[in-house]
């Protein structure tokens, strides 16, 4: 459960929205906005929770902004399968931003030689920080009084880097449970100016002890892993609760899976799975965990 400010009223809001929980969340939002209609001030949530588009309003559980030099790299992974459906159904909002937007000079410079010498180039601080500022400082017009103001939003800012904390299932679950807005910075070349990390990044995350050409692939991995734990992304929310490295499986690897036909090229499905004896099946599954 998280507390959100709606119309100047703090309301409890539940992340796992099923059945009566969805009804409560809708009531919490409507109650807050009704209070706002009688107030002299109008407060907006941290980011847009409503999507109009000619359809009924819907909640957005998580917004993810990705800063990259190569936006087209994300077209395939985020426009297919589960992540595409989650975006179409307004469960998750993924926004890709080109770091060259604030490049410097007529040659659109985004990198420079490192102080102290060394191979390769370093991404400059100015284009990165200007883009972060543009994303996180949003002008807002209050609909009741027509007054414009600047509201500073607070996404959780992550830099994908080999120096970061290694991404694990518990870390994925922590990010999903504790943050509703992520900002992911994809490095390139030799990395980014350290001053960006010191002043505008909350944590560094690595997907393994190896080096890639950039942070785009790690960003895709992080988004896919985190999205699985957002209610409504998977067909059944229970799917994420019982899989490899989950709490339910004691952080172990999942048991073997089988489907039709019962016999394939002389290889048969274990008899216990065909028995219909649920206690024995659960016992078998537990014994297969690694």
XYZ file of N, CA and C in Angstrom:
870
model
N 0.842 -1.194 0.000
C 0.000 0.000 0.000
C 0.874 1.239 0.000
N 0.478 2.280 -0.766
C 1.162 3.558 -0.762
C 0.139 4.651 -0.484
N 0.622 5.795 -0.019
C -0.253 6.951 0.217
C -0.036 7.956 -0.892
N -1.122 8.400 -1.510
C -1.028 9.378 -2.588
C -1.866 10.596 -2.254
N -1.455 11.713 -2.828
C -2.152 12.968 -2.588
C -3.120 13.241 -3.732
N -4.414 13.230 -3.448
C -5.443 13.517 -4.440
C -6.271 14.696 -3.951
N -6.215 15.785 -4.685
C -7.017 16.945 -4.321
C -6.683 17.474 -2.942
N -5.425 17.311 -2.515
C -5.021 17.785 -1.208
C -5.363 16.827 -0.091
N -5.871 15.639 -0.444
C -6.255 14.648 0.564
C -5.394 13.407 0.378
N -4.712 12.950 1.433
C -3.926 11.725 1.358
C -4.852 10.523 1.446
N -4.757 9.633 0.470
C -5.607 8.453 0.425
C -4.742 7.196 0.297
N -5.093 6.106 1.017
C -4.355 4.859 0.848
C -4.653 4.255 -0.516
N -3.593 3.813 -1.219
C -3.739 3.282 -2.570
C -3.005 1.952 -2.632
N -3.693 0.903 -3.083
C -3.124 -0.425 -3.079
C -2.582 -0.779 -4.463
N -1.334 -1.303 -4.504
C -0.700 -1.650 -5.765
C -1.332 -2.883 -6.395
N -1.711 -3.895 -5.600
C -2.265 -5.144 -6.142
C -3.778 -4.996 -6.262
N -4.205 -4.586 -7.445
C -5.599 -4.197 -7.626
C -6.410 -5.369 -8.188
N -7.121 -6.058 -7.319
C -8.018 -7.116 -7.748
C -9.331 -6.980 -6.998
N -10.431 -7.209 -7.682
C -11.746 -7.207 -7.043
C -12.043 -5.932 -6.289
N -12.298 -6.086 -4.981
C -12.683 -4.943 -4.152
C -11.569 -3.910 -4.044
N -10.314 -4.351 -4.221
C -9.194 -3.401 -4.142
C -9.291 -2.380 -5.266
N -9.635 -2.818 -6.478
C -9.807 -1.875 -7.587
C -10.909 -0.867 -7.268
N -11.981 -1.336 -6.659
C -13.081 -0.436 -6.316
C -12.618 0.591 -5.289
N -11.837 0.145 -4.302
C -11.335 1.087 -3.298
C -10.425 2.137 -3.936
N -9.523 1.721 -4.837
C -8.621 2.665 -5.485
C -9.396 3.721 -6.264
N -10.427 3.284 -6.981
C -11.242 4.235 -7.734
C -11.916 5.230 -6.794
N -12.429 4.715 -5.666
C -13.066 5.591 -4.688
C -12.066 6.589 -4.117
N -10.835 6.145 -3.837
C -9.823 7.022 -3.253
C -9.513 8.197 -4.172
N -9.365 7.898 -5.475
C -9.063 8.962 -6.432
C -10.240 9.931 -6.562
N -11.457 9.398 -6.727
C -12.627 10.249 -6.902
C -12.876 11.102 -5.660
N -12.676 10.521 -4.488
C -12.862 11.260 -3.251
C -11.889 12.432 -3.176
N -10.636 12.176 -3.530
C -9.647 13.253 -3.485
C -9.973 14.370 -4.443
N -10.378 14.020 -5.676
C -10.668 15.054 -6.658
C -11.961 15.811 -6.335
N -12.915 15.146 -5.693
C -14.117 15.845 -5.260
C -13.783 16.884 -4.194
N -12.859 16.515 -3.299
C -12.415 17.483 -2.291
C -11.745 18.677 -2.951
N -11.006 18.400 -4.049
C -10.297 19.477 -4.729
C -11.264 20.501 -5.315
N -12.459 20.047 -5.730
C -13.417 20.954 -6.364
C -13.939 22.009 -5.397
N -13.803 21.768 -4.104
C -14.270 22.731 -3.119
C -13.109 23.436 -2.432
N -11.898 23.161 -2.919
C -10.703 23.745 -2.306
C -10.190 24.908 -3.136
N -9.458 25.814 -2.498
C -8.883 26.946 -3.217
C -7.613 26.552 -3.954
N -7.094 25.360 -3.666
C -5.886 24.879 -4.334
C -6.174 23.526 -4.969
N -5.473 23.240 -6.049
C -5.659 21.972 -6.733
C -4.310 21.271 -6.824
N -4.223 20.064 -6.269
C -2.978 19.318 -6.279
C -3.094 18.165 -7.265
N -2.033 17.965 -8.042
C -2.024 16.844 -8.974
C -1.167 15.722 -8.430
N -1.473 14.451 -8.783
C -0.618 13.346 -8.380
C 0.769 13.511 -8.978
N 1.708 12.684 -8.542
C 3.076 12.778 -9.013
C 3.162 12.712 -10.526
N 2.420 11.821 -11.152
C 2.348 11.806 -12.598
C 0.951 11.364 -12.993
N 0.643 11.506 -14.294
C -0.719 11.253 -14.748
C -1.158 9.828 -14.459
N -2.287 9.706 -13.787
C -2.849 8.391 -13.501
C -4.005 8.068 -14.424
N -4.409 9.068 -15.232
C -5.584 8.869 -16.075
C -5.179 8.887 -17.540
N -5.810 8.045 -18.333
C -5.571 8.022 -19.763
C -6.922 8.117 -20.461
N -7.097 9.113 -21.286
C -8.398 9.330 -21.894
C -8.510 8.585 -23.227
N -7.960 9.083 -24.302
C -7.907 8.350 -25.559
C -9.239 7.806 -26.034
N -10.361 8.463 -25.683
C -11.651 8.003 -26.150
C -12.218 6.838 -25.361
N -11.481 6.382 -24.322
C -11.964 5.263 -23.530
C -12.103 5.683 -22.080
N -12.594 4.756 -21.275
C -12.735 5.048 -19.849
C -11.370 5.290 -19.227
N -11.336 6.085 -18.155
C -10.094 6.378 -17.479
C -9.504 5.100 -16.892
N -8.176 5.048 -16.817
C -7.521 3.863 -16.266
C -6.300 4.269 -15.464
N -5.921 3.440 -14.491
C -4.752 3.704 -13.677
C -3.483 3.320 -14.429
N -2.430 4.094 -14.242
C -1.110 3.726 -14.729
C -0.278 3.370 -13.513
N 0.152 2.098 -13.418
C 0.864 1.634 -12.238
C 2.313 2.097 -12.201
N 2.950 2.190 -13.356
C 4.344 2.605 -13.360
C 4.683 3.357 -14.638
N 5.458 4.408 -14.472
C 5.993 5.146 -15.609
C 7.501 4.928 -15.636
N 8.047 4.668 -16.824
C 9.482 4.471 -16.983
C 9.985 5.359 -18.108
N 10.911 6.253 -17.783
C 11.567 7.098 -18.780
C 12.973 6.571 -19.023
N 13.329 6.369 -20.291
C 14.638 5.826 -20.643
C 15.398 6.855 -21.468
N 16.597 7.199 -21.032
C 17.451 8.177 -21.711
C 18.540 7.426 -22.461
N 18.613 7.612 -23.771
C 19.521 6.824 -24.597
C 19.990 7.612 -25.813
N 21.144 7.238 -26.340
C 21.627 7.806 -27.599
C 21.048 7.064 -28.800
N 20.407 5.923 -28.552
C 19.919 5.078 -29.641
C 18.472 4.638 -29.385
N 17.519 5.532 -29.539
C 16.111 5.223 -29.245
C 15.542 4.056 -30.044
N 16.004 3.860 -31.279
C 15.429 2.822 -32.128
C 15.742 1.417 -31.625
N 16.738 1.280 -30.759
C 17.060 -0.043 -30.213
C 15.905 -0.618 -29.406
N 14.993 0.238 -28.928
C 13.912 -0.216 -28.051
C 12.629 -0.558 -28.812
N 12.634 -0.346 -30.116
C 11.398 -0.535 -30.878
C 10.909 -1.975 -30.854
N 11.792 -2.935 -30.996
C 11.376 -4.344 -31.001
C 10.919 -4.847 -29.642
N 11.789 -4.786 -28.622
C 11.422 -5.352 -27.313
C 10.187 -4.729 -26.676
N 9.953 -3.445 -26.904
C 8.838 -2.769 -26.239
C 7.600 -2.649 -27.107
N 7.659 -3.158 -28.334
C 6.487 -3.067 -29.216
C 5.942 -4.450 -29.565
N 6.346 -5.462 -28.807
C 5.880 -6.826 -29.042
C 5.444 -7.469 -27.725
N 4.628 -8.504 -27.839
C 4.292 -9.399 -26.739
C 3.704 -8.690 -25.518
N 4.150 -9.109 -24.335
C 3.538 -8.691 -23.073
C 3.709 -7.196 -22.818
N 4.893 -6.658 -23.081
C 5.118 -5.235 -22.815
C 4.290 -4.344 -23.736
N 4.068 -4.777 -24.957
C 3.200 -4.002 -25.844
C 1.778 -3.969 -25.307
N 1.271 -5.121 -24.898
C -0.094 -5.177 -24.368
C -0.227 -4.336 -23.098
N 0.778 -4.396 -22.241
C 0.729 -3.629 -20.995
C 0.672 -2.131 -21.269
N 1.361 -1.677 -22.308
C 1.309 -0.262 -22.668
C -0.028 0.098 -23.302
N -0.539 -0.778 -24.144
C -1.825 -0.510 -24.791
C -2.952 -0.438 -23.769
N -2.846 -1.240 -22.714
C -3.879 -1.259 -21.685
C -3.619 -0.246 -20.574
N -2.596 0.591 -20.789
C -2.290 1.692 -19.853
C -1.914 1.201 -18.457
N -1.314 0.024 -18.386
C -0.827 -0.475 -17.106
C 0.562 0.091 -16.821
N 1.350 0.241 -17.881
C 2.701 0.767 -17.773
C 2.919 1.811 -18.870
N 3.653 2.844 -18.549
C 3.908 3.944 -19.481
C 5.413 4.043 -19.698
N 5.890 3.625 -20.887
C 7.317 3.658 -21.198
C 7.588 4.785 -22.193
N 8.520 5.665 -21.844
C 8.843 6.803 -22.698
C 10.344 6.787 -23.005
N 10.681 6.858 -24.280
C 12.068 6.826 -24.720
C 12.503 8.246 -25.096
N 13.642 8.685 -24.575
C 14.136 10.043 -24.810
C 15.524 9.999 -25.450
N 15.719 10.816 -26.478
C 16.989 10.883 -27.193
C 17.937 11.854 -26.488
N 19.076 11.352 -26.034
C 20.050 12.194 -25.335
C 20.674 13.242 -26.246
N 20.533 13.089 -27.556
C 21.084 14.085 -28.477
C 20.221 15.345 -28.556
N 19.082 15.339 -27.887
C 18.212 16.508 -27.919
C 18.922 17.755 -27.419
N 19.783 17.593 -26.427
C 20.512 18.726 -25.870
C 22.002 18.630 -26.178
N 22.330 18.044 -27.332
C 23.725 17.960 -27.756
C 24.284 19.353 -27.988
N 25.582 19.460 -27.988
C 26.251 20.764 -27.983
C 26.874 21.068 -29.347
N 26.654 22.307 -29.838
C 27.283 22.780 -31.067
C 26.654 22.235 -32.327
N 27.172 22.691 -33.450
C 26.583 22.307 -34.738
C 26.860 20.850 -35.083
N 27.842 20.257 -34.408
C 28.149 18.851 -34.658
C 27.412 17.912 -33.695
N 26.502 18.474 -32.899
C 25.667 17.680 -31.988
C 26.517 16.810 -31.054
N 27.465 17.415 -30.384
C 28.398 16.694 -29.540
C 27.746 16.259 -28.225
N 27.962 14.997 -27.859
C 27.449 14.469 -26.590
C 28.563 13.836 -25.754
N 29.775 13.762 -26.322
C 30.883 13.149 -25.602
C 32.166 13.942 -25.820
N 33.177 13.658 -25.001
C 34.454 14.343 -25.121
C 35.548 13.472 -24.517
N 36.793 13.890 -24.701
C 37.935 13.124 -24.187
C 37.970 13.197 -22.665
N 38.414 12.132 -22.009
C 38.459 12.127 -20.547
C 39.621 12.943 -19.998
N 39.392 13.675 -18.930
C 40.487 14.332 -18.225
C 41.420 13.265 -17.665
N 42.719 13.538 -17.727
C 43.693 12.572 -17.223
C 44.117 11.550 -18.256
N 43.535 11.639 -19.449
C 43.893 10.731 -20.522
C 43.184 9.395 -20.428
N 43.449 8.539 -21.382
C 42.808 7.227 -21.411
C 42.098 6.990 -22.725
N 41.793 5.724 -22.988
C 41.139 5.373 -24.243
C 39.660 5.721 -24.211
N 39.106 5.964 -25.398
C 37.666 6.168 -25.514
C 37.214 7.571 -25.153
N 35.885 7.735 -25.205
C 35.257 9.021 -24.948
C 34.282 8.882 -23.775
N 33.982 10.021 -23.143
C 33.090 10.057 -21.982
C 31.873 10.906 -22.312
N 30.693 10.435 -21.969
C 29.479 11.205 -22.211
C 29.474 12.444 -21.325
N 29.175 13.581 -21.921
C 29.228 14.866 -21.227
C 28.035 15.041 -20.284
N 28.240 15.820 -19.242
C 27.206 16.023 -18.232
C 26.056 16.882 -18.733
N 26.339 17.934 -19.473
C 25.306 18.917 -19.812
C 24.120 18.340 -20.583
N 24.327 17.577 -21.679
C 23.164 17.036 -22.390
C 22.312 16.107 -21.523
N 22.968 15.332 -20.640
C 22.247 14.397 -19.781
C 21.419 15.135 -18.742
N 22.054 16.083 -18.062
C 21.376 16.801 -16.979
C 20.229 17.661 -17.516
N 20.428 18.272 -18.673
C 19.348 19.091 -19.251
C 18.127 18.229 -19.570
N 18.373 17.017 -20.075
C 17.247 16.138 -20.400
C 16.561 15.643 -19.127
N 17.328 15.300 -18.107
C 16.735 14.887 -16.837
C 15.884 16.011 -16.261
N 16.402 17.228 -16.311
C 15.653 18.375 -15.791
C 14.352 18.585 -16.564
N 14.410 18.427 -17.883
C 13.203 18.620 -18.691
C 12.138 17.586 -18.337
N 12.568 16.355 -18.078
C 11.624 15.280 -17.768
C 11.027 15.437 -16.380
N 11.860 15.840 -15.414
C 11.436 15.818 -14.014
C 10.870 17.138 -13.511
N 11.015 18.211 -14.261
C 10.412 19.483 -13.882
C 9.370 19.811 -14.944
N 8.104 19.595 -14.606
C 7.014 19.681 -15.584
C 6.081 20.840 -15.282
N 5.826 21.737 -16.256
C 4.832 22.780 -16.020
C 3.433 22.183 -15.913
N 2.687 22.612 -14.916
C 1.339 22.090 -14.676
C 0.350 23.246 -14.629
N -0.764 23.116 -15.362
C -1.825 24.116 -15.301
C -2.949 23.603 -14.424
N -3.309 24.388 -13.416
C -4.403 23.988 -12.537
C -5.730 24.289 -13.225
N -6.582 23.278 -13.442
C -7.789 23.460 -14.246
C -8.848 24.329 -13.594
N -8.801 24.483 -12.262
C -9.855 25.243 -11.611
C -9.582 26.739 -11.610
N -8.306 27.104 -11.663
C -7.990 28.524 -11.592
C -7.097 28.991 -12.728
N -6.660 28.071 -13.598
C -5.873 28.451 -14.754
C -4.509 29.000 -14.406
N -3.984 28.653 -13.256
C -2.680 29.145 -12.824
C -1.620 28.127 -13.171
N -0.530 28.563 -13.816
C 0.546 27.650 -14.165
C 1.615 27.668 -13.085
N 2.120 26.497 -12.773
C 3.185 26.416 -11.790
C 4.154 25.315 -12.196
N 5.330 25.271 -11.578
C 6.328 24.272 -11.891
C 6.406 23.278 -10.741
N 6.130 22.011 -11.038
C 6.108 20.979 -10.015
C 7.293 20.038 -10.239
N 8.129 19.859 -9.236
C 9.286 18.987 -9.347
C 8.888 17.563 -8.966
N 8.967 16.641 -9.914
C 8.639 15.250 -9.668
C 9.892 14.503 -9.230
N 9.709 13.357 -8.633
C 10.826 12.621 -8.069
C 10.839 11.168 -8.553
N 11.323 10.908 -9.758
C 11.486 9.515 -10.174
C 12.693 8.897 -9.470
N 12.724 7.577 -9.426
C 13.913 6.879 -8.927
C 14.861 6.752 -10.110
N 16.031 7.373 -10.014
C 16.943 7.518 -11.151
C 18.038 6.446 -11.091
N 18.115 5.638 -12.141
C 19.045 4.510 -12.189
C 19.982 4.652 -13.382
N 21.272 4.452 -13.122
C 22.266 4.415 -14.193
C 22.697 2.974 -14.393
N 22.524 2.431 -15.607
C 22.924 1.059 -15.908
C 24.423 1.024 -16.142
N 25.135 0.330 -15.257
C 26.597 0.386 -15.270
C 27.197 -0.908 -14.733
N 28.346 -1.366 -15.279
C 29.018 -2.556 -14.743
C 29.474 -2.362 -13.296
N 29.577 -1.112 -12.856
C 30.010 -0.835 -11.488
C 28.865 -0.935 -10.483
N 27.653 -1.090 -10.967
C 26.496 -1.042 -10.094
C 26.233 -2.328 -9.339
N 25.207 -2.288 -8.485
C 24.760 -3.473 -7.758
C 24.185 -4.482 -8.742
N 24.541 -5.751 -8.560
C 24.071 -6.770 -9.494
C 22.568 -6.965 -9.343
N 21.882 -7.033 -10.473
C 20.433 -7.209 -10.476
C 20.079 -8.644 -10.116
N 19.246 -8.800 -9.098
C 18.764 -10.108 -8.660
C 17.245 -10.055 -8.550
N 16.626 -11.205 -8.362
C 15.172 -11.231 -8.222
C 14.684 -10.418 -7.022
N 15.320 -10.533 -5.835
C 14.894 -9.675 -4.724
C 15.016 -8.189 -5.049
N 16.040 -7.813 -5.795
C 16.200 -6.405 -6.175
C 15.091 -5.976 -7.126
N 14.741 -6.841 -8.062
C 13.643 -6.555 -8.989
C 12.342 -6.334 -8.219
N 12.058 -7.216 -7.272
C 10.835 -7.104 -6.483
C 10.829 -5.827 -5.650
N 11.990 -5.463 -5.125
C 12.101 -4.233 -4.335
C 11.794 -3.006 -5.180
N 12.362 -2.954 -6.380
C 12.123 -1.810 -7.271
C 10.652 -1.721 -7.635
N 10.057 -2.860 -7.979
C 8.649 -2.875 -8.385
C 7.736 -2.428 -7.249
N 8.046 -2.864 -6.024
C 7.174 -2.565 -4.886
C 7.334 -1.135 -4.378
N 8.531 -0.570 -4.491
C 8.820 0.707 -3.838
C 8.771 1.927 -4.747
N 8.706 1.718 -6.061
C 8.793 2.867 -6.971
C 7.707 2.806 -8.038
N 7.095 3.944 -8.296
C 6.062 4.040 -9.329
C 6.549 4.810 -10.550
N 7.741 5.389 -10.448
C 8.312 6.122 -11.577
C 9.805 5.879 -11.591
N 10.308 5.306 -12.698
C 11.728 5.053 -12.870
C 12.282 5.899 -13.998
N 13.495 6.363 -13.827
C 14.230 7.043 -14.889
C 15.534 6.280 -15.083
N 15.718 5.714 -16.283
C 16.876 4.880 -16.571
C 17.821 5.592 -17.530
N 19.078 5.723 -17.128
C 20.098 6.352 -17.966
C 20.975 5.270 -18.577
N 21.020 5.242 -19.911
C 21.846 4.276 -20.631
C 23.173 4.927 -21.003
N 24.244 4.428 -20.436
C 25.561 4.947 -20.775
C 26.041 4.400 -22.107
N 27.129 4.969 -22.602
C 27.750 4.490 -23.844
C 29.201 4.922 -23.837
N 29.942 4.449 -24.837
C 31.375 4.742 -24.908
C 32.054 4.242 -23.627
N 32.882 5.077 -22.971
C 33.553 4.657 -21.741
C 32.708 4.895 -20.493
N 31.559 5.555 -20.653
C 30.705 5.842 -19.507
C 30.290 7.299 -19.498
N 29.757 7.760 -18.349
C 29.291 9.139 -18.243
C 30.138 9.901 -17.233
N 30.124 11.197 -17.349
C 30.823 12.076 -16.410
C 30.362 11.759 -14.979
N 31.297 11.534 -14.078
C 30.980 11.134 -12.712
C 30.067 12.127 -12.008
N 30.130 13.399 -12.408
C 29.299 14.408 -11.757
C 27.810 14.169 -11.996
N 27.468 13.528 -13.105
C 26.072 13.149 -13.342
C 25.637 12.115 -12.308
N 26.483 11.122 -12.083
C 26.175 10.066 -11.116
C 26.076 10.637 -9.705
N 26.991 11.536 -9.354
C 27.013 12.109 -8.010
C 25.811 12.999 -7.719
N 25.323 13.705 -8.735
C 24.273 14.692 -8.489
C 22.888 14.356 -8.991
N 22.775 13.399 -9.947
C 21.466 13.167 -10.565
C 21.082 11.696 -10.661
N 21.819 10.816 -10.012
C 21.526 9.385 -10.055
C 21.358 8.865 -8.633
N 20.315 8.046 -8.408
C 20.053 7.488 -7.080
C 20.791 6.176 -6.840
N 20.953 5.379 -7.895
C 21.710 4.137 -7.738
C 22.160 3.629 -9.099
N 23.226 2.819 -9.076
C 23.734 2.163 -10.275
C 23.387 0.679 -10.200
N 22.988 0.119 -11.347
C 22.616 -1.290 -11.407
C 23.345 -1.958 -12.572
N 23.844 -3.167 -12.309
C 24.506 -3.984 -13.323
C 23.711 -5.263 -13.514
N 23.683 -5.792 -14.732
C 22.983 -7.062 -14.958
C 23.961 -8.241 -14.953
N 25.236 -7.985 -14.667
C 26.204 -9.090 -14.606
C 27.624 -8.589 -14.679
N 28.542 -9.478 -14.379
C 29.959 -9.114 -14.363
C 30.572 -9.264 -15.753
N 30.104 -8.435 -16.658
C 30.647 -8.377 -18.014
C 30.325 -7.004 -18.573
N 30.952 -6.651 -19.679
C 30.806 -5.308 -20.239
C 30.100 -5.379 -21.590
N 29.110 -4.506 -21.778
C 28.396 -4.388 -23.048
C 28.764 -3.065 -23.706
N 28.335 -2.876 -24.942
C 28.659 -1.636 -25.646
C 27.864 -0.441 -25.138
N 26.791 -0.696 -24.413
C 25.980 0.404 -23.896
C 24.975 -0.092 -22.879
N 24.216 0.838 -22.317
C 23.252 0.501 -21.273
C 21.871 0.152 -21.791
N 21.702 0.125 -23.117
C 20.371 -0.128 -23.665
C 19.872 -1.541 -23.367
N 20.702 -2.549 -23.600
C 20.276 -3.922 -23.321
C 20.014 -4.142 -21.828
N 20.866 -3.669 -20.918
C 20.526 -3.774 -19.492
C 19.220 -3.070 -19.133
N 18.939 -1.935 -19.766
C 17.679 -1.234 -19.494
C 16.488 -2.085 -19.914
N 16.599 -2.755 -21.053
C 15.526 -3.639 -21.512
C 15.308 -4.788 -20.526
N 16.411 -5.360 -20.035
C 16.322 -6.458 -19.069
C 15.631 -5.985 -17.797
N 16.032 -4.819 -17.299
C 15.450 -4.294 -16.059
C 13.961 -4.013 -16.225
N 13.580 -3.383 -17.323
C 12.166 -3.061 -17.555
C 11.335 -4.338 -17.636
N 11.817 -5.328 -18.380
C 11.071 -6.576 -18.526
C 10.911 -7.281 -17.182
N 11.986 -7.330 -16.390
C 11.940 -8.018 -15.102
C 11.014 -7.313 -14.119
N 11.087 -5.982 -14.072
C 10.258 -5.216 -13.149
C 8.792 -5.256 -13.570
N 8.541 -5.147 -14.874
C 7.163 -5.102 -15.376
C 6.372 -6.350 -15.001
N 7.025 -7.501 -14.907
C 6.338 -8.752 -14.575
C 5.657 -8.690 -13.214
N 6.123 -7.806 -12.342
C 5.582 -7.726 -10.983
C 4.547 -6.603 -10.824
N 4.202 -5.960 -11.917
C 3.168 -4.934 -11.879
C 1.820 -5.595 -12.155
N 0.854 -5.459 -11.257
C -0.453 -6.093 -11.454
C -1.073 -5.724 -12.800
N -1.504 -6.732 -13.541
C -2.143 -6.499 -14.823
C -1.233 -6.694 -16.014
N 0.081 -6.780 -15.803
C 1.006 -6.955 -16.926
C 0.946 -8.383 -17.448
N 1.020 -9.363 -16.547
C 0.907 -10.760 -16.951
C -0.562 -11.163 -17.011
N -0.839 -12.241 -17.698
C -2.218 -12.710 -17.797
C -2.809 -12.991 -16.432
N -2.016 -13.603 -15.562
C -2.414 -13.868 -14.175
C -1.320 -13.323 -13.267
N -1.699 -12.516 -12.282
C -0.708 -11.943 -11.383
C 0.036 -13.023 -10.607
N -0.599 -14.204 -10.435
C 0.035 -15.293 -9.703
C 1.236 -15.858 -10.453
N 1.313 -15.601 -11.773
C 2.402 -16.159 -12.574
C 3.759 -15.693 -12.078
N 3.830 -14.450 -11.607
C 5.103 -13.908 -11.126
C 5.424 -14.355 -9.712
N 4.417 -14.882 -9.014
C 4.614 -15.261 -7.610
C 5.245 -16.630 -7.465
N 5.059 -17.507 -8.472
C 5.608 -18.857 -8.389
C 6.437 -19.157 -9.621
N 7.681 -18.696 -9.600
C 8.619 -18.946 -10.678
C 10.031 -18.934 -10.100
N 11.016 -19.186 -10.915
C 12.394 -19.271 -10.431
C 12.779 -18.042 -9.617
N 13.434 -18.283 -8.480
C 13.963 -17.261 -7.571
C 12.884 -16.511 -6.795
N 11.633 -16.926 -6.892
C 10.566 -16.252 -6.147
C 10.584 -16.688 -4.682
N 9.934 -15.878 -3.833
C 9.848 -16.207 -2.411
C 9.112 -17.527 -2.212
N 8.065 -17.736 -2.981
C 7.246 -18.948 -2.839
C 8.066 -20.208 -3.085
N 9.095 -20.109 -3.940
C 9.949 -21.259 -4.237
C 11.264 -21.188 -3.462
N 11.263 -20.426 -2.372
C 12.445 -20.304 -1.506
C 13.674 -19.815 -2.276
N 13.444 -18.964 -3.273
C 14.514 -18.378 -4.087
C 15.291 -19.427 -4.889
N 14.664 -20.578 -5.111
C 15.309 -21.633 -5.888
C 14.813 -21.605 -7.331
N 15.450 -22.417 -8.171
C 15.045 -22.500 -9.570
C 13.817 -23.392 -9.706
N 12.972 -23.014 -10.654
C 11.679 -23.674 -10.794
C 11.810 -25.142 -11.195
N 10.778 -25.925 -10.849
C 10.687 -27.340 -11.196
C 10.456 -27.503 -12.708
N 10.730 -28.702 -13.282
C 10.505 -28.939 -14.716
C 9.017 -28.827 -15.075
N 8.744 -28.419 -16.294
C 7.368 -28.235 -16.769
C 7.092 -29.159 -17.955
N 5.856 -29.633 -18.061
C 5.452 -30.522 -19.151
C 4.073 -30.114 -19.656
N 3.798 -30.415 -20.930
C 2.462 -30.233 -21.500
C 2.200 -31.353 -22.506
N 1.079 -31.308 -23.209
C 0.717 -32.356 -24.160
C 1.728 -32.435 -25.307
N 1.963 -33.635 -25.835
C 1.342 -34.933 -25.534
C 2.009 -35.618 -24.331
N 1.363 -36.629 -23.816
C 1.913 -37.344 -22.656
C 3.221 -38.055 -22.998
N 3.324 -38.530 -24.247
C 4.542 -39.194 -24.707
C 5.043 -38.493 -25.958
N 6.309 -38.097 -25.949
C 6.915 -37.443 -27.114
C 8.255 -38.120 -27.386
N 8.322 -38.838 -28.530
C 9.546 -39.545 -28.938
C 10.075 -40.418 -27.797
N 9.199 -41.207 -27.252
C 9.499 -42.171 -26.183
C 9.826 -41.527 -24.836
N 9.647 -40.237 -24.727
C 9.856 -39.567 -23.442
C 8.499 -39.234 -22.849
N 8.263 -39.758 -21.620
C 6.947 -39.678 -21.001
C 6.906 -38.641 -19.880
N 5.750 -38.019 -19.723
C 5.511 -37.111 -18.606
C 5.542 -37.928 -17.318
N 6.177 -37.447 -16.240
C 6.191 -38.195 -14.965
C 4.783 -38.582 -14.523
N 4.645 -39.819 -14.066
C 3.336 -40.351 -13.691
C 2.638 -39.514 -12.629
N 3.401 -38.969 -11.707
C 2.790 -38.222 -10.609
C 2.016 -37.007 -11.115
N 2.474 -36.420 -12.209
C 1.787 -35.244 -12.745
C 0.483 -35.610 -13.436
N 0.311 -36.886 -13.768
C -0.920 -37.349 -14.415
C -1.879 -37.977 -13.421
N -1.440 -38.105 -12.161
C -2.220 -38.841 -11.165
C -3.424 -38.077 -10.642
N -3.354 -36.750 -10.670
C -4.425 -35.952 -10.086
C -4.343 -35.855 -8.574
N -3.314 -36.401 -7.975
C -3.111 -36.378 -6.528
C -2.337 -35.102 -6.174
N -3.054 -34.078 -5.732
C -2.459 -32.752 -5.587
C -1.341 -32.698 -4.550
N -1.500 -33.419 -3.449
C -0.454 -33.409 -2.425
C 0.831 -34.042 -2.946
N 0.681 -35.148 -3.691
C 1.865 -35.803 -4.251
C 2.513 -34.945 -5.333
N 1.679 -34.229 -6.092
C 2.218 -33.340 -7.130
C 3.025 -32.216 -6.490
N 2.489 -31.611 -5.423
C 3.209 -30.539 -4.739
C 4.500 -31.058 -4.124
N 4.451 -32.266 -3.596
C 5.650 -32.877 -3.023
C 6.709 -33.083 -4.105
N 6.286 -33.553 -5.284
C 7.212 -33.758 -6.406
C 7.819 -32.438 -6.855
N 6.983 -31.418 -6.982
C 7.486 -30.104 -7.407
C 8.533 -29.574 -6.440
N 8.261 -29.707 -5.148
C 9.195 -29.209 -4.141
C 10.524 -29.956 -4.205
N 10.457 -31.253 -4.488
C 11.675 -32.058 -4.557
C 12.518 -31.719 -5.780
N 11.884 -31.131 -6.806
C 12.590 -30.798 -8.045
C 13.262 -29.433 -8.020
N 13.003 -28.646 -6.974
C 13.591 -27.311 -6.900
C 15.106 -27.422 -6.736
N 15.810 -26.513 -7.386
C 17.275 -26.522 -7.329
C 17.809 -25.177 -6.832
